[in-house]
Coordinates of C-alpha atoms in Angstrom, one line a residue:
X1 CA -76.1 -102.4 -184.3
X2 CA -75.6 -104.2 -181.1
X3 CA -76.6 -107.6 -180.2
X4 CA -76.6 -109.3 -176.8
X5 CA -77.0 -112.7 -176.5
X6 CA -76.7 -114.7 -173.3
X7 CA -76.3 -118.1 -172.5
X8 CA -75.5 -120.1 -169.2
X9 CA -72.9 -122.2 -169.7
X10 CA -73.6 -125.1 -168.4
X11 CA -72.8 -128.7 -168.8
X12 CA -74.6 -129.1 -171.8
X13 CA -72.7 -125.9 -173.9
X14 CA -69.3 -126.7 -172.0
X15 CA -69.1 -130.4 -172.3
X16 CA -65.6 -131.1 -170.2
X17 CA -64.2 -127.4 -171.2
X18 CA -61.7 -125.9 -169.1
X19 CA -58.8 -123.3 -169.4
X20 CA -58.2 -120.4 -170.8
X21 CA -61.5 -119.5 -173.7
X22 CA -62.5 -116.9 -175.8
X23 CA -65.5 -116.5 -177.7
X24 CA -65.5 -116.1 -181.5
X25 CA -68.7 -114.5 -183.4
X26 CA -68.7 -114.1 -187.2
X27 CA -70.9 -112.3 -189.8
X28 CA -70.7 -112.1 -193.4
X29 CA -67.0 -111.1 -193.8
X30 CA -66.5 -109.6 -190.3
X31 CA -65.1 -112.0 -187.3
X32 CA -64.8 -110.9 -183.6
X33 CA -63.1 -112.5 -180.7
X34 CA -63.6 -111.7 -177.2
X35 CA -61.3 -111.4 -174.4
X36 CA -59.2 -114.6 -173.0
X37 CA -61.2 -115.7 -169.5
X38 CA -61.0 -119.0 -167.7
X39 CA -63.2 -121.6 -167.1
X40 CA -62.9 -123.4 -163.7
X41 CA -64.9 -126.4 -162.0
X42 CA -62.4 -125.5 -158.7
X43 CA -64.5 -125.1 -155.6
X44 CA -62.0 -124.0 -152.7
X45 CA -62.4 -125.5 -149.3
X46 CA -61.4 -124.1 -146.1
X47 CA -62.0 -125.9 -142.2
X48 CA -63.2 -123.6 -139.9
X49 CA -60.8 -125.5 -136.9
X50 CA -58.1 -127.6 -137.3
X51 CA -59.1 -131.5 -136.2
X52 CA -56.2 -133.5 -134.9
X53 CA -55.8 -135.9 -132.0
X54 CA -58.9 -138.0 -132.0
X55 CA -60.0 -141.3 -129.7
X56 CA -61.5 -144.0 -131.8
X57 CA -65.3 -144.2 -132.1
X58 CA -65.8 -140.6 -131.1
X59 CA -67.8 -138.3 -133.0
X60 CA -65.9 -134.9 -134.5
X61 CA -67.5 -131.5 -135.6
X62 CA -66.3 -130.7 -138.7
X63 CA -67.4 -127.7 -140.3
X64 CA -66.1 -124.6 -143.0
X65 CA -66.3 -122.8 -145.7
X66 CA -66.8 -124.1 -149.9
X67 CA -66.2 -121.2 -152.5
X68 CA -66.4 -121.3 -156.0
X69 CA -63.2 -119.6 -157.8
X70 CA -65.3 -117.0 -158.9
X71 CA -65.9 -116.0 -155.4
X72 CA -69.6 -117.0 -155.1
X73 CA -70.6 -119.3 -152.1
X74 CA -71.2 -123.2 -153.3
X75 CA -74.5 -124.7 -152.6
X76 CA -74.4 -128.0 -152.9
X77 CA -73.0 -130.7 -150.8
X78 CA -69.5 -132.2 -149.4
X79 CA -68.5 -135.5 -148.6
X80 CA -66.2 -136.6 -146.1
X81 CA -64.0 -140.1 -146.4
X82 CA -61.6 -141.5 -144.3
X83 CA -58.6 -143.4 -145.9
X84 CA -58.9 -147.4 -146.1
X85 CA -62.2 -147.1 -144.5
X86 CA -65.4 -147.9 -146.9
X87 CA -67.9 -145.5 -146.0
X88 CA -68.7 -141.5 -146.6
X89 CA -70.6 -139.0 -144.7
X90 CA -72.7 -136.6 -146.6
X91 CA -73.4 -132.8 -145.8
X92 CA -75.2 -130.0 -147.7
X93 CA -73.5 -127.1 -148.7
X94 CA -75.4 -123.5 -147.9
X95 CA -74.6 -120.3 -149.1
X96 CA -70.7 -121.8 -148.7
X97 CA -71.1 -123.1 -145.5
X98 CA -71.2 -126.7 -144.3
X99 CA -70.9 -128.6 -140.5
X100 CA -71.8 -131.9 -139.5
X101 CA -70.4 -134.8 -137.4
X102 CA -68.4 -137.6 -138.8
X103 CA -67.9 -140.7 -136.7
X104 CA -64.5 -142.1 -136.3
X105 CA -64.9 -146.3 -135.9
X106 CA -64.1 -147.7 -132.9
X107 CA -61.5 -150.2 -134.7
X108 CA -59.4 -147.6 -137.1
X109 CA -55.4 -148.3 -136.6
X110 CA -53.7 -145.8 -134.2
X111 CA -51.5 -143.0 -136.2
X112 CA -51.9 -140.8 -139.0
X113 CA -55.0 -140.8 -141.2
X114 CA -56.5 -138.8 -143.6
X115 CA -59.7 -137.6 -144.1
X116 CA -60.8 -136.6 -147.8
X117 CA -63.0 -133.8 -148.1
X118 CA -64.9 -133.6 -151.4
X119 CA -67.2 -130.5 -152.8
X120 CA -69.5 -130.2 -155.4
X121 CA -72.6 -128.9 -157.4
X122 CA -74.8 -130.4 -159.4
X123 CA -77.2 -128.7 -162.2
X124 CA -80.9 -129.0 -162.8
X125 CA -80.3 -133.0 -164.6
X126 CA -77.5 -134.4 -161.5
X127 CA -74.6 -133.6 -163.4
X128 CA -71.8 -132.3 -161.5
X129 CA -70.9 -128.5 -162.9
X130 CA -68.0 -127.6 -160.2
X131 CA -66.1 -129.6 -157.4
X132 CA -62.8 -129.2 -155.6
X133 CA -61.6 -131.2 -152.9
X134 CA -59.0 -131.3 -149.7
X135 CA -57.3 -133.4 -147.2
X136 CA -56.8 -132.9 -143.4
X137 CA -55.0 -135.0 -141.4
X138 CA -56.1 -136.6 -137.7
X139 CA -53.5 -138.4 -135.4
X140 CA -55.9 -141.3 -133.7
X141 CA -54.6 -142.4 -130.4
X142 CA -53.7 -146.1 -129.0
X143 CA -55.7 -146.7 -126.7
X144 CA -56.0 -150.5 -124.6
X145 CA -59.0 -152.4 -125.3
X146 CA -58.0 -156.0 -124.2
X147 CA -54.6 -157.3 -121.8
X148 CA -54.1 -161.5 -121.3
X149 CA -51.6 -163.4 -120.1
X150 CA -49.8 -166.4 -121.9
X151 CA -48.5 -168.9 -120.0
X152 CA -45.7 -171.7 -120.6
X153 CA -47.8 -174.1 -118.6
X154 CA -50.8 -175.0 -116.2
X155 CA -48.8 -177.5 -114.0
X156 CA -45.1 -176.8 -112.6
X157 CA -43.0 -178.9 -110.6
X158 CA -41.5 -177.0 -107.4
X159 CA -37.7 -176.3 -107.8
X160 CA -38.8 -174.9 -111.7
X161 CA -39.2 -171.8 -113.8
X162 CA -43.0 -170.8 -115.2
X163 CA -43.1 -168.5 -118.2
X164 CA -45.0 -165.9 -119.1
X165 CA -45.8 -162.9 -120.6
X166 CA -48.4 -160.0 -120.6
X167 CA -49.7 -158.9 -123.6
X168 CA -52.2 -156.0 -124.3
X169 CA -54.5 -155.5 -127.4
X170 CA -55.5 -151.7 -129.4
X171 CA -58.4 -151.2 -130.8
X172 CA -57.2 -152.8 -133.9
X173 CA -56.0 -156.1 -132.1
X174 CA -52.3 -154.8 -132.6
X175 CA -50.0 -155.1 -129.7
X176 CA -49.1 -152.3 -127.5
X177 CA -45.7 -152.0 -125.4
X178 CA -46.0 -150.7 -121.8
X179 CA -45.1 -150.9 -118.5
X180 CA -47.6 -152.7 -116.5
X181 CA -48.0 -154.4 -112.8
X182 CA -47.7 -158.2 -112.6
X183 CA -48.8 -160.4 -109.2
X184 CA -47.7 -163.4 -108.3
X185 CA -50.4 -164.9 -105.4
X186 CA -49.6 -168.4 -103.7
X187 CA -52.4 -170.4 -102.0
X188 CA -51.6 -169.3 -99.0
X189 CA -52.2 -165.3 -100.4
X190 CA -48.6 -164.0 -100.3
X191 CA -47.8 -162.0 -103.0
X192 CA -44.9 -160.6 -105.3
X193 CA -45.1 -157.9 -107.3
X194 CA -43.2 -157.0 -110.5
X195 CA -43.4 -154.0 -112.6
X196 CA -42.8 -155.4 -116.2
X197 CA -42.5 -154.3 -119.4
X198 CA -45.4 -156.2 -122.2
X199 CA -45.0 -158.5 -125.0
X200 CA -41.1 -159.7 -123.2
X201 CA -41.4 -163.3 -122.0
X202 CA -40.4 -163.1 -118.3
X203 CA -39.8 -166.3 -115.7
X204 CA -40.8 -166.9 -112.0
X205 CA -38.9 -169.3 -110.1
X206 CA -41.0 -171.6 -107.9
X207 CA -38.6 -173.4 -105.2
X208 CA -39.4 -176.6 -103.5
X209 CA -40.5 -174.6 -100.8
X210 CA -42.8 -172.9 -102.4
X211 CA -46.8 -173.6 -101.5
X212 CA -48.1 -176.2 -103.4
X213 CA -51.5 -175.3 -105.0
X214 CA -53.4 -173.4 -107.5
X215 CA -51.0 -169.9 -107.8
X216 CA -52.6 -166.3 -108.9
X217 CA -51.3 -164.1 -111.6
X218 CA -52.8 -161.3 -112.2
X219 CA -51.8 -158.0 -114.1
X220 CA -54.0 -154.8 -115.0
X221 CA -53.7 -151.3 -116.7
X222 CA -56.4 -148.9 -116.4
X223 CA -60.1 -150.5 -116.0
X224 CA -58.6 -153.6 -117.8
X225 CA -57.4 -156.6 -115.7
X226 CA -57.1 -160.1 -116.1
X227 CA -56.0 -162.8 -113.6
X228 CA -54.9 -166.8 -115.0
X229 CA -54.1 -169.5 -112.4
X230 CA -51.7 -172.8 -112.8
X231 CA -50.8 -175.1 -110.3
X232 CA -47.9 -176.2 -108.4
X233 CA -47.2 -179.5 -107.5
X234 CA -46.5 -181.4 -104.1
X235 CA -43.1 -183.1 -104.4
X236 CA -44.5 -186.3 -103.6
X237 CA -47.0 -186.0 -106.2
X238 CA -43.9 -185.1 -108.6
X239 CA -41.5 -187.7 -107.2
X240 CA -44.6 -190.6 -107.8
X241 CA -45.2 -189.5 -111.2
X242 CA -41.8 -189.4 -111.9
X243 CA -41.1 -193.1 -110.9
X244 CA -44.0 -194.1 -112.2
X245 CA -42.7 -192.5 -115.7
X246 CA -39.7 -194.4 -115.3
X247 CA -41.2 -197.9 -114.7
X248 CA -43.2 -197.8 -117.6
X249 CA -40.4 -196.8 -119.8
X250 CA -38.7 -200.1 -118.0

């Protein structure tokens, strides 16, 4: 006589059971084993596109595919995390098919990150049955968010060297090297441009012709500019403070 029996084997019959099985069944003297089969919590995960070069805080559209190793479509739900970064977006899982949007922050280094794609099902009490997960990997791009300019000093004396340097900011606050325009504008709004390269320290020579006066420089990439001023002294103003250095040192 033939008996079927069926049971779903779930977290409660499996515990943390996986690999190869077989199912033994005794009676009286007799003892049957089944065939070897596998037991598997894999859940296979596919992206529909490949997502790459990415600006900070834009949005990407990530969607795919989630299929158990037994070929069924998952329902359940996927999360999404992006390395060093403490947060994780959430999408359901329908008939093996997922899509959402994940927001990349504004502030995440430029270079190679990974994003950490996580799939799963859960049974009738929230325990998780099957999961599987995946990486893909994004390039995000440098992009200027600040440029200043550091200067040796806000007073020169005519016949001296200033110096300066341009410096320009990422979205994380690290430094950037490019090639960038710097002008030089006297009081009387003559100019001199230089094309220099950021983060060197560079000097501008101020003869004692030179207009005395509050002096100009300014420097910009993109819609990012910024413009600091110093002063350069008359020589009689120089000479007097000079001598007057001296006498008190007398």
């Amino acid at each position: 006589k033939t008996v079927n029996l069926e049971t779903a084997l779930d977290k409660f019959v499996l515990g943390d059971l996986i690999g190869s099985c077989i199912i033994k069944s005794s009676y009286a003297n007799e003892e049957v084993t089944s065939r070897t089969f596998t037991i598997t919590k894999d859940i296979d995960i596919t992206l529909d596109t490949p997502i790459y070069n990415i600006n900070p805080g834009s949005s990407i559209n990530v969607s795919g595919k989630a299929m158990k190793k037994n070929g069924l479509p998952l329902t359940g739900f996927i999360e999404l995390k992006l390395d060093n970064i403490n947060s994780t977006e959430i999408f359901s899982v329908s008939n093996g098919k997922f899509s959402g949007v994940m927001k990349i922050p504004e502030y995440l280094r430029s270079g190679i990150h990974e994003i950490i794609l996580n799939a799963y099902e859960k049974d009738l009490d929230e325990l998780i049955l099957n999961e599987g997960s995946t990486k893909a990997e994004i390039k995000v791009a440098q992009v200027a968010k600040k440029i200043d300019i550091a200067l040796s000093s806000k007073e020169i004396i005519p016949g001296n060297e200033i110096t300066y340097s341009v410096i320009i900011y990422d979205q994380a606050g690290e430094q950037i090297d490019l090639k960038v325009p710097v002008i030089f504008e006297s009081p009387s709004k003559d100019t001199m441009e230089k094309i220099l390269s950021t983060n060197a320290t560079q000097t501008y020579f101020l003869s004692q012709n030179s207009s005395p006066g509050t002096w100009n420089i300014k420097s910009n990439i993109g819609d990012l500019s910024v413009i600091k001023t110093f002063t350069l002294s008359t020589l009689e103003n120089a000479t007097l403070g000079a001598s007057l250095s001296f006498a008190f040192a007398v």
